[in-house]
PDB file of C-alpha atoms in Angstrom:
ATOM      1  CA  UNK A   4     -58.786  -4.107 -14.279  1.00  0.00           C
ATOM      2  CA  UNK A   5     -56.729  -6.470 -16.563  1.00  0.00           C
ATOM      3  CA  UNK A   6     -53.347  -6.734 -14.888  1.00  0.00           C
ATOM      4  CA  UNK A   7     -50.386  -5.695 -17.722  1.00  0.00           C
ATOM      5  CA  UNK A   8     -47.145  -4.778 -18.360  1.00  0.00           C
ATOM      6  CA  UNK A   9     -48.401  -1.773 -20.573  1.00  0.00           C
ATOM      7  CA  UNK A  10     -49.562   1.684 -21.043  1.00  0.00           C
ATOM      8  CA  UNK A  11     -48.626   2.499 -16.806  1.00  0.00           C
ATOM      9  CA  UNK A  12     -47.352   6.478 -16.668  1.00  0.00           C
ATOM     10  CA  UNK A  13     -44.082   5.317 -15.070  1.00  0.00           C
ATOM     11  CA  UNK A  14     -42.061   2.515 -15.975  1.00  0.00           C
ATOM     12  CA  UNK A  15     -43.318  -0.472 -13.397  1.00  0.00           C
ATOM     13  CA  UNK A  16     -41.316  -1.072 -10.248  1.00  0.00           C
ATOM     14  CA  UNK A  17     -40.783  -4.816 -11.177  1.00  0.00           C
ATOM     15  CA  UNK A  18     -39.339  -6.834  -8.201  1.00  0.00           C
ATOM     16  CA  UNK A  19     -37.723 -10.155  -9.038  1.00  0.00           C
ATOM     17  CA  UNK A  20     -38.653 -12.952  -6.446  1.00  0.00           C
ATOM     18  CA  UNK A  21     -36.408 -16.064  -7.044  1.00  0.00           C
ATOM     19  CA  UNK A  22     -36.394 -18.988  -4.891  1.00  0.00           C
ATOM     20  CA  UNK A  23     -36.547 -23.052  -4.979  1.00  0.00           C
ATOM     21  CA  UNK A  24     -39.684 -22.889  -3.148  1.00  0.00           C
ATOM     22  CA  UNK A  25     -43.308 -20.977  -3.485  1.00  0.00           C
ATOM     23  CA  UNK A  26     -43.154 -20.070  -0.009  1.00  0.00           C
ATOM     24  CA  UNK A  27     -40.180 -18.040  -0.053  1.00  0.00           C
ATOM     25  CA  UNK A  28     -41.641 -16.541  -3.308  1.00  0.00           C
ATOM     26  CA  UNK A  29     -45.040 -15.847  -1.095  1.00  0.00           C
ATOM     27  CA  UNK A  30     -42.205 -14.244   1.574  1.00  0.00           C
ATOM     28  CA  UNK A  31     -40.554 -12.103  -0.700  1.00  0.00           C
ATOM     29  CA  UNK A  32     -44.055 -10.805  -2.547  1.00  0.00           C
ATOM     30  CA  UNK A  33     -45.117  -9.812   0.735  1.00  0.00           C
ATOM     31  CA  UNK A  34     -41.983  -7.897   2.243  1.00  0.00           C
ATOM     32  CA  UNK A  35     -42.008  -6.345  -1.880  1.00  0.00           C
ATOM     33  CA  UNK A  36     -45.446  -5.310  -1.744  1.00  0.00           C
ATOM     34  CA  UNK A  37     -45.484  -2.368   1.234  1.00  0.00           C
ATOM     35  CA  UNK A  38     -42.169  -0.828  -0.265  1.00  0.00           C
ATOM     36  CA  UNK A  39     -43.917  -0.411  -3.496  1.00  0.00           C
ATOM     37  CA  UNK A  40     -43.334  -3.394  -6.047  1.00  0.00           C
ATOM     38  CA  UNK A  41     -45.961  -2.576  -8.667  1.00  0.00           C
ATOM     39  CA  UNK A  42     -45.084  -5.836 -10.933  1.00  0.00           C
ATOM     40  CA  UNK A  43     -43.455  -9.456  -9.926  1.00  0.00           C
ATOM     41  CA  UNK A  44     -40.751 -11.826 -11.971  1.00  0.00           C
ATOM     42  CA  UNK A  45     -41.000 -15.228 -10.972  1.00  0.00           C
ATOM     43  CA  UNK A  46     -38.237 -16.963 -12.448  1.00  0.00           C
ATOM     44  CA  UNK A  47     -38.924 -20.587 -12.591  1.00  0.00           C
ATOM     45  CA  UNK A  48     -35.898 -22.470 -13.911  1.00  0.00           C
ATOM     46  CA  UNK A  49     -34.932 -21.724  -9.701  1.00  0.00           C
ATOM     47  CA  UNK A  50     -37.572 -23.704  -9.102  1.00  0.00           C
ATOM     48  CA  UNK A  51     -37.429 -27.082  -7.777  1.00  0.00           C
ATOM     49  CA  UNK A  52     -39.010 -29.590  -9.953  1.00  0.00           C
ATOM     50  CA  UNK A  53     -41.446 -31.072  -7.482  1.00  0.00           C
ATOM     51  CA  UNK A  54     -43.195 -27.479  -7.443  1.00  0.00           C
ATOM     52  CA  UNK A  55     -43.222 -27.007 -10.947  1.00  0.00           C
ATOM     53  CA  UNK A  56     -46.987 -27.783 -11.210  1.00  0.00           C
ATOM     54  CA  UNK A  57     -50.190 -25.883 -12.269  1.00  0.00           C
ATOM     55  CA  UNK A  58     -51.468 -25.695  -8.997  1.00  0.00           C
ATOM     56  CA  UNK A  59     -48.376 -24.299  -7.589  1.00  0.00           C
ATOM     57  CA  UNK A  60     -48.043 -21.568 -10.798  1.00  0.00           C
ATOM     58  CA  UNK A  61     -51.944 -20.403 -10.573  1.00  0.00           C
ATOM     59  CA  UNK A  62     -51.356 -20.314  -6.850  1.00  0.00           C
ATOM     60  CA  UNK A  63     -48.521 -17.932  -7.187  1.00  0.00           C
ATOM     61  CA  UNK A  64     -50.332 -15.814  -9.916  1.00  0.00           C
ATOM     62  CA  UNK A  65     -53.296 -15.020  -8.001  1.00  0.00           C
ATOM     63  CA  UNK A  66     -51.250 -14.523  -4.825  1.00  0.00           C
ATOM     64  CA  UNK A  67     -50.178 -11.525  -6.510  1.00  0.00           C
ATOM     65  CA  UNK A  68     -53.914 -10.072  -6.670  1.00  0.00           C
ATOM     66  CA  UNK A  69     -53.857  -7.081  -9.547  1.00  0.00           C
ATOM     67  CA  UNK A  70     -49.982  -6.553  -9.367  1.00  0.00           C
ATOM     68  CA  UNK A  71     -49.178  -8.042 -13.152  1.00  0.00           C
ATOM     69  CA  UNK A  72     -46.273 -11.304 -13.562  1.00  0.00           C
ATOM     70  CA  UNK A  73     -43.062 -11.920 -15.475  1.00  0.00           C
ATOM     71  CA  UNK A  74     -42.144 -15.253 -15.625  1.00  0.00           C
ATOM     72  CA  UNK A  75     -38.528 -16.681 -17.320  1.00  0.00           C
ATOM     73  CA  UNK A  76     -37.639 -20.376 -17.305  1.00  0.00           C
ATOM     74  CA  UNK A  77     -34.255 -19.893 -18.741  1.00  0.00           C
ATOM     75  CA  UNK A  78     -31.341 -22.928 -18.811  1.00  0.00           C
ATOM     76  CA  UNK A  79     -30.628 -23.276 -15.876  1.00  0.00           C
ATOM     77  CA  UNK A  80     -29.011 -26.249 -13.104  1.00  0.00           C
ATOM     78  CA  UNK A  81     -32.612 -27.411 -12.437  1.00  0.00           C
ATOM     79  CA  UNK A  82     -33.604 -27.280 -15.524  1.00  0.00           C
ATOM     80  CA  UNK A  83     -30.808 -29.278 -16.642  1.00  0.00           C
ATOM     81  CA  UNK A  84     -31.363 -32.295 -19.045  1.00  0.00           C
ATOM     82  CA  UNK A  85     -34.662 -30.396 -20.839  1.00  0.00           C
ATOM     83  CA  UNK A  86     -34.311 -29.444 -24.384  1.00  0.00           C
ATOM     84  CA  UNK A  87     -35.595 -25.743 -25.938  1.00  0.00           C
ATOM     85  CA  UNK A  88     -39.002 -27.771 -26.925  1.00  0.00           C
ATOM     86  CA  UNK A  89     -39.473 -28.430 -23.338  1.00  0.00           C
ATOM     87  CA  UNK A  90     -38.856 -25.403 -22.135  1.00  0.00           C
ATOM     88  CA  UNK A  91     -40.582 -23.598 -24.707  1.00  0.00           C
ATOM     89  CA  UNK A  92     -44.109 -25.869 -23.713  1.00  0.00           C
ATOM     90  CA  UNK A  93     -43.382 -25.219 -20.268  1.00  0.00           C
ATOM     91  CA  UNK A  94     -43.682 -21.296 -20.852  1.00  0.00           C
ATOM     92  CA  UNK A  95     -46.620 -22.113 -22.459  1.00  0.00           C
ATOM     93  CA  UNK A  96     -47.861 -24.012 -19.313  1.00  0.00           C
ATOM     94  CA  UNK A  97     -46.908 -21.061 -17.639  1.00  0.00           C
ATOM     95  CA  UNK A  98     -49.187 -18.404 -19.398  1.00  0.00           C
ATOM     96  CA  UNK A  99     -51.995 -21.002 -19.922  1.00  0.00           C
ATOM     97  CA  UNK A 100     -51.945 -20.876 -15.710  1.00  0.00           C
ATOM     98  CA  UNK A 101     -52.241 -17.283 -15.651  1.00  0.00           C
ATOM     99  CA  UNK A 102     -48.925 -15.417 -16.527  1.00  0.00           C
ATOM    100  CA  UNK A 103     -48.590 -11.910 -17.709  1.00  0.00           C
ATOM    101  CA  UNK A 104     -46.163 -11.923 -19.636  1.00  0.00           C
ATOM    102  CA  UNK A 105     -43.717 -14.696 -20.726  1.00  0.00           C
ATOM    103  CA  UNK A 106     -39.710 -14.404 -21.447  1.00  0.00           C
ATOM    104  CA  UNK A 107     -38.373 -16.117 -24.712  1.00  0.00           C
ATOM    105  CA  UNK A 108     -34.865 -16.390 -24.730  1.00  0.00           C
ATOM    106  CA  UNK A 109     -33.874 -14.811 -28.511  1.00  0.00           C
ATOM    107  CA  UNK A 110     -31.468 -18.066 -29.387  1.00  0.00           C
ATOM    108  CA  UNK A 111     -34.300 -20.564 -27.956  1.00  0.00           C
ATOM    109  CA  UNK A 112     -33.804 -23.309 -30.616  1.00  0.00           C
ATOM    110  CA  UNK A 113     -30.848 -21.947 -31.846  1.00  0.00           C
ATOM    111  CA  UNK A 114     -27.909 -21.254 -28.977  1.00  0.00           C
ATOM    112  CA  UNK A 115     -25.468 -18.206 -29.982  1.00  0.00           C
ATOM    113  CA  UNK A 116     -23.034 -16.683 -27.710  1.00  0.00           C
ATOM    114  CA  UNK A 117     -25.010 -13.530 -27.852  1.00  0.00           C
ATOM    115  CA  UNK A 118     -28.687 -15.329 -27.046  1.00  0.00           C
ATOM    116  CA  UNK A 119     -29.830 -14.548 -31.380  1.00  0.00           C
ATOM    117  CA  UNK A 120     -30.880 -17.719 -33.394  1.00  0.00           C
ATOM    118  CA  UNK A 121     -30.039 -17.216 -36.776  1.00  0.00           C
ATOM    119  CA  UNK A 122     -31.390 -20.207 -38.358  1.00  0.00           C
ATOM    120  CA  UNK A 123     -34.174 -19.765 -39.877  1.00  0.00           C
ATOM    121  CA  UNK A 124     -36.141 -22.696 -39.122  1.00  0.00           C
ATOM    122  CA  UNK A 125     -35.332 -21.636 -35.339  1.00  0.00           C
ATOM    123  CA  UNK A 126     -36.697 -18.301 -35.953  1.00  0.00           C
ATOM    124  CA  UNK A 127     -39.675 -19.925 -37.450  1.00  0.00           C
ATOM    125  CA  UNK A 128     -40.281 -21.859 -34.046  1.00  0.00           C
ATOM    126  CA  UNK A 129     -40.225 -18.739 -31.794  1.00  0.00           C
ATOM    127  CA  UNK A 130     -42.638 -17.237 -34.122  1.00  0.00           C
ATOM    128  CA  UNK A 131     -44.654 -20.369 -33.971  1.00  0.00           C
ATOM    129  CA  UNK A 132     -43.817 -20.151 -29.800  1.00  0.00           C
ATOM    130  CA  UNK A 133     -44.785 -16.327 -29.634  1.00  0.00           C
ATOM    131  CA  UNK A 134     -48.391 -17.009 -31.420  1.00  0.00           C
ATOM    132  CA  UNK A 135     -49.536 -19.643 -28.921  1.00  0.00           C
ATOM    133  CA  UNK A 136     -48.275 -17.733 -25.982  1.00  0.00           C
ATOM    134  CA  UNK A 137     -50.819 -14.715 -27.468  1.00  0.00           C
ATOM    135  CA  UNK A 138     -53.087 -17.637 -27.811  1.00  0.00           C
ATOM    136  CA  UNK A 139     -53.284 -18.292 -24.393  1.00  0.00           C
ATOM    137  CA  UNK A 140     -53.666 -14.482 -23.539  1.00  0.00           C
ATOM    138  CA  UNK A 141     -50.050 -13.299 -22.170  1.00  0.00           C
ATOM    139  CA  UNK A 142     -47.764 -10.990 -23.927  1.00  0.00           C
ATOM    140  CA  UNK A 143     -44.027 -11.668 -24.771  1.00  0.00           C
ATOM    141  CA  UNK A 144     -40.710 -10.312 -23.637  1.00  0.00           C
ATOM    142  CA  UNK A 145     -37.968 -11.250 -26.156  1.00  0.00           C
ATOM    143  CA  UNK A 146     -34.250 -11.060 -23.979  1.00  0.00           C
ATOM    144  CA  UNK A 147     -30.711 -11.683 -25.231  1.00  0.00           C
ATOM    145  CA  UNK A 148     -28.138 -11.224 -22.583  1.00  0.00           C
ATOM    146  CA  UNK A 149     -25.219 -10.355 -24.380  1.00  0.00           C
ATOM    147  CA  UNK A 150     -23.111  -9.050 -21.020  1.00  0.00           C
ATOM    148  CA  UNK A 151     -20.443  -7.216 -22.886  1.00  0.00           C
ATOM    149  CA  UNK A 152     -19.796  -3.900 -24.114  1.00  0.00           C
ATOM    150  CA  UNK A 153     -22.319  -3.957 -27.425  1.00  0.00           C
ATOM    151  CA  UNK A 154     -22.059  -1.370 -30.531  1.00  0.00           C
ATOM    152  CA  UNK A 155     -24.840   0.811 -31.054  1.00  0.00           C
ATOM    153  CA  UNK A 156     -25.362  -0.823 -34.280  1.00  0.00           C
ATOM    154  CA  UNK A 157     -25.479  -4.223 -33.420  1.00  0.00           C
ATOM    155  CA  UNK A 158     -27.948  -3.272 -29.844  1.00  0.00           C
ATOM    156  CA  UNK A 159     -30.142  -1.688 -32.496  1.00  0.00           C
ATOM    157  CA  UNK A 160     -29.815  -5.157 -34.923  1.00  0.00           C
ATOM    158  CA  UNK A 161     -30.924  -7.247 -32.127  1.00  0.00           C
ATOM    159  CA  UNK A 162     -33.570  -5.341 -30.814  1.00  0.00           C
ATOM    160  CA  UNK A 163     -35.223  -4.973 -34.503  1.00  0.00           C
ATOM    161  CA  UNK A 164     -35.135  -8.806 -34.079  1.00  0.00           C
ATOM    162  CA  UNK A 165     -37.030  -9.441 -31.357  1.00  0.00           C
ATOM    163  CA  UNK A 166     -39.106  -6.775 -32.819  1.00  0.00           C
ATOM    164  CA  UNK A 167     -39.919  -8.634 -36.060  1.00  0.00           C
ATOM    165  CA  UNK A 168     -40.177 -11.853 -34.894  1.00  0.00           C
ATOM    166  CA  UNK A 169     -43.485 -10.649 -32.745  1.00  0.00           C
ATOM    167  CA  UNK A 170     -42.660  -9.857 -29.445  1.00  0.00           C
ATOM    168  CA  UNK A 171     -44.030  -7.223 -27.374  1.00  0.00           C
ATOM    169  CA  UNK A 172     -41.310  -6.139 -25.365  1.00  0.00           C
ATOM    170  CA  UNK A 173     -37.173  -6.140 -26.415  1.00  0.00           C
ATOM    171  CA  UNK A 174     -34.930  -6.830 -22.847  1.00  0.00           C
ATOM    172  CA  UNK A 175     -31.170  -6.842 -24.014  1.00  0.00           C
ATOM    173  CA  UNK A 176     -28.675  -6.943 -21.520  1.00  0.00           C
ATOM    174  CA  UNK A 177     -24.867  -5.296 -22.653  1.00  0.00           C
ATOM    175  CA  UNK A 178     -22.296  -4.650 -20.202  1.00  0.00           C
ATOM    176  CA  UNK A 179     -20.087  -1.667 -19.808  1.00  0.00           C
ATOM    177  CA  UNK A 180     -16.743  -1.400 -18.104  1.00  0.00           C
ATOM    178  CA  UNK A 181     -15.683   2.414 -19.022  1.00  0.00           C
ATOM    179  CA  UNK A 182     -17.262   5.350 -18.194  1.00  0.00           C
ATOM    180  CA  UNK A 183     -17.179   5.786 -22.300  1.00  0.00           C
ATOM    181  CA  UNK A 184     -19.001   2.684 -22.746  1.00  0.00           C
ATOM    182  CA  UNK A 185     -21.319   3.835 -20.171  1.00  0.00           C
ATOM    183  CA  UNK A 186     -22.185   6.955 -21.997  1.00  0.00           C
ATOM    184  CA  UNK A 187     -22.442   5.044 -25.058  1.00  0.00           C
ATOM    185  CA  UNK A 188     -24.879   2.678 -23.837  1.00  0.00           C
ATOM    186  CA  UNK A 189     -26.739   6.386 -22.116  1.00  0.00           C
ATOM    187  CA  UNK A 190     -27.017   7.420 -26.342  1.00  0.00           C
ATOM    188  CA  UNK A 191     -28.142   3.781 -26.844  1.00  0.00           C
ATOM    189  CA  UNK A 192     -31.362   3.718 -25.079  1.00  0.00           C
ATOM    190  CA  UNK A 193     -32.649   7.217 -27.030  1.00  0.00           C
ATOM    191  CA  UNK A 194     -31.572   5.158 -30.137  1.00  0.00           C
ATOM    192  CA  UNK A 195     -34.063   2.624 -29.458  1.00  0.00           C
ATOM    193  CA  UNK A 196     -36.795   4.903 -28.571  1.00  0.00           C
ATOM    194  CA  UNK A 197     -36.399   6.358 -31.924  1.00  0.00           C
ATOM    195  CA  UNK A 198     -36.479   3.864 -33.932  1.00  0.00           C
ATOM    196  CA  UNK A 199     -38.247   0.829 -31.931  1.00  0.00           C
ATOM    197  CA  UNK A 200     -41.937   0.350 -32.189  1.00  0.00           C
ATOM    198  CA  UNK A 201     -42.164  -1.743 -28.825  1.00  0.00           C
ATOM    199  CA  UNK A 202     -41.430  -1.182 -25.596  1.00  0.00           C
ATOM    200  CA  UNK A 203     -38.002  -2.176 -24.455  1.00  0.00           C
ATOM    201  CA  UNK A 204     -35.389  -3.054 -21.312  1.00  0.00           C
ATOM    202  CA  UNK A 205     -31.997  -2.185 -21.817  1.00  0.00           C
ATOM    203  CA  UNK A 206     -29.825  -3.148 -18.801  1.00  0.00           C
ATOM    204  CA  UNK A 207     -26.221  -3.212 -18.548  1.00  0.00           C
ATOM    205  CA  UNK A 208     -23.899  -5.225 -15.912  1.00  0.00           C
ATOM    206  CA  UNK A 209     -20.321  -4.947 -15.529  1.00  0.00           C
ATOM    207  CA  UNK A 210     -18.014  -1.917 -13.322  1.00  0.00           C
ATOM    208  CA  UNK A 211     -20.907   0.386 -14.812  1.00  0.00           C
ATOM    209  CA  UNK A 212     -24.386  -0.441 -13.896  1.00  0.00           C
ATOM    210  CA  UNK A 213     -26.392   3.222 -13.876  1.00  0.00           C
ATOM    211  CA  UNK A 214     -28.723   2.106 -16.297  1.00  0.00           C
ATOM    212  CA  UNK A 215     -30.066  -0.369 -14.268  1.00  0.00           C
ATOM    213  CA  UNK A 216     -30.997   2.684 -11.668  1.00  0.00           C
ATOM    214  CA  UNK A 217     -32.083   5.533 -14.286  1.00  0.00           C
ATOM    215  CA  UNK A 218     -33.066   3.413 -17.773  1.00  0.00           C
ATOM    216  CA  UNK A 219     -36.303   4.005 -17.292  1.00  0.00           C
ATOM    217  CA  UNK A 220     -36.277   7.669 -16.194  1.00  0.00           C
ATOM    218  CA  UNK A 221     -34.747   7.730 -20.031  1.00  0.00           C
ATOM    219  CA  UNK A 222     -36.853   5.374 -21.993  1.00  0.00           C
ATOM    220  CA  UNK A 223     -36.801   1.607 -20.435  1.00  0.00           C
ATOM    221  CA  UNK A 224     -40.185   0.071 -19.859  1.00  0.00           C
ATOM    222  CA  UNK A 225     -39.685  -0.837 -16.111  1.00  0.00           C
ATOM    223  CA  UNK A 226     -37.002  -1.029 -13.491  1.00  0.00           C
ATOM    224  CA  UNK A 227     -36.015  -4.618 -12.766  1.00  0.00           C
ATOM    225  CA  UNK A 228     -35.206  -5.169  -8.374  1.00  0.00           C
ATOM    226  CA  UNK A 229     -34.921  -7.225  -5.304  1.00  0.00           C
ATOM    227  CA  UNK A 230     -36.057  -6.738  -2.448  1.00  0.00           C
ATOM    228  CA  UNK A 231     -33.144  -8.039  -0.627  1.00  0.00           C
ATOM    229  CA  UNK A 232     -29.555 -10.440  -1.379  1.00  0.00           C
ATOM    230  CA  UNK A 233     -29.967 -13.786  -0.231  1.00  0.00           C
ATOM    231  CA  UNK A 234     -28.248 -16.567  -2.509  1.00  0.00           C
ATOM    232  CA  UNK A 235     -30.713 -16.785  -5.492  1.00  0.00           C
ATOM    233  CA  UNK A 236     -31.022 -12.954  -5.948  1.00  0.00           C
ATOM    234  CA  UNK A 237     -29.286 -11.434  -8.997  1.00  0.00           C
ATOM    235  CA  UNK A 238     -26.717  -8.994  -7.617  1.00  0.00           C
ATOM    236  CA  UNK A 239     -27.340  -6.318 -10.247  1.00  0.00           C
ATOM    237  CA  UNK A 240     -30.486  -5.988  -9.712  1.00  0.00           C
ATOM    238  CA  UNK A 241     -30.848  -2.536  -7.406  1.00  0.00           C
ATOM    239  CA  UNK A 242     -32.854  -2.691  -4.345  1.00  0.00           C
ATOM    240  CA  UNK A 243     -36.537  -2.240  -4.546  1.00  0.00           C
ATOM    241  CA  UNK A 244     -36.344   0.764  -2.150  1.00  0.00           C
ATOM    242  CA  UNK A 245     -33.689   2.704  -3.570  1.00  0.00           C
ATOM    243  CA  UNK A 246     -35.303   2.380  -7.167  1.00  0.00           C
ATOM    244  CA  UNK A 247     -38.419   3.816  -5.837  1.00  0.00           C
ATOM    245  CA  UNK A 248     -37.081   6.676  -4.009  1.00  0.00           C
ATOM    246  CA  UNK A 249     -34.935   7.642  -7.603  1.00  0.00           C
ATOM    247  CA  UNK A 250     -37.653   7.062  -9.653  1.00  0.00           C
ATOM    248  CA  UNK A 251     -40.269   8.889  -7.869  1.00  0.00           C
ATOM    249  CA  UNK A 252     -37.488  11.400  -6.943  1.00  0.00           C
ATOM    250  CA  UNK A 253     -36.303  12.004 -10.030  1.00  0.00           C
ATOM    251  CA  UNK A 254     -38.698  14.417 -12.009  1.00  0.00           C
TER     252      UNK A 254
END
């Protein structure tokens, strides 16, 4: 069975394994595994460079077995110094060795405060990007972390976006820090079920983080986790065990 992000009859328990080292990756995929992690993001740009090889990413992938990837290799400290081109081939790299599916950053080649290129040679380039990542046989998540309170309007704007520039899922990332905006970004997600013709991820941080525990009871794709908080572990990001449990709970 082809491992994939797609067409699963719950949205994926996907368990985010970030570390400097494949080992501790290898650690964390096997603590994640018995608990229930149906998916894995490796998120590279944590990475040290030494182990940013082939052999090291096709070691990782296969590690796995049939539990599907996410990989990101946002800007980051240790990937400090490398343009958008270079990070851009590296993803490539990345699902030439085997990833699932790949994470383009939506102002790659264009940086906005809100993570949407607007040029429109820049647009042109993730285009170009998205078509050679299909080439190589993974599928493409488009994310812009905004992380503030978003209008409905302008959620909607970006998501069509990612949408039209190929992409196979949307991942945007608001923020909400009033039980209004919380309910606001609730009315959001049904908004982009209506009208969005891809999957999606619609996460929120900030004093009101419930979507990141019942999105995809309402419409998200998967549930984004951790197994456990050590240093490179996003905070946000629920635990793997409590996600289960409210997600196989909840219906």
């Amino acid at each position: 069975m082809k491992k994939s992000f797609f067409e699963h009859d719950k949205p994926l328990l996907t368990t985010m394994v970030q570390a400097d080292n494949p080992n501790r990756i290898k650690e964390l995929i096997d603590k994640s595994i018995p608990d229930g992690a149906e998916a894995f993001g490796m998120q590279f740009e944590q990475m040290k460079s030494e182990y940013r090889t082939k052999e090291v990413y096709k070691d990782l992938f296969s590690y796995v077995k049939d539990k599907p990837v996410y990989v990101t290799n946002y800007r980051h400290a240790f990937n400090e110094g490398k343009t958008d081109d270079m990070l851009a081939e590296e993803l490539v790299e990345l699902a030439e060795c085997g990833a699932d599916l790949c994470d383009i950053v939506g102002d790659y080649f264009d940086r906005q405060p809100d993570e949407v290129a607007v040029d429109k040679t820049a647009i042109e380039k993730q285009k170009e990007l998205i078509r050679r990542i299909h080439d190589k046989g993974a599928a493409v998540l488009m994310s812009s972390h905004i992380l503030k309170y978003t209008p409905a309007e302008r959620v909607l704007e970006v998501a069509l976006e990612h949408q039209s520039r190929g992409a196979d899922i949307c991942k945007i990332v608001t923020g909400a820090e009033t039980m209004e905006q919380q309910l606001e970004n609730l009315k959001i997600i049904n908004m982009l079920k209506e009208n969005l013709k891809i999957p999606f991820l619609f996460l929120c941080g900030g004093e009101c983080g419930i979507l990141r525990r019942i999105g995809g009871e309402l419409g998200c794709c998967m549930y984004l986790c951790v197994h456990e908080y050590d240093a490179l572990a996003t905070p946000q990001q629920p635990l793997l065990k409590k996600i289960k449990m409210i997600r196989d709970n909840m219906k």
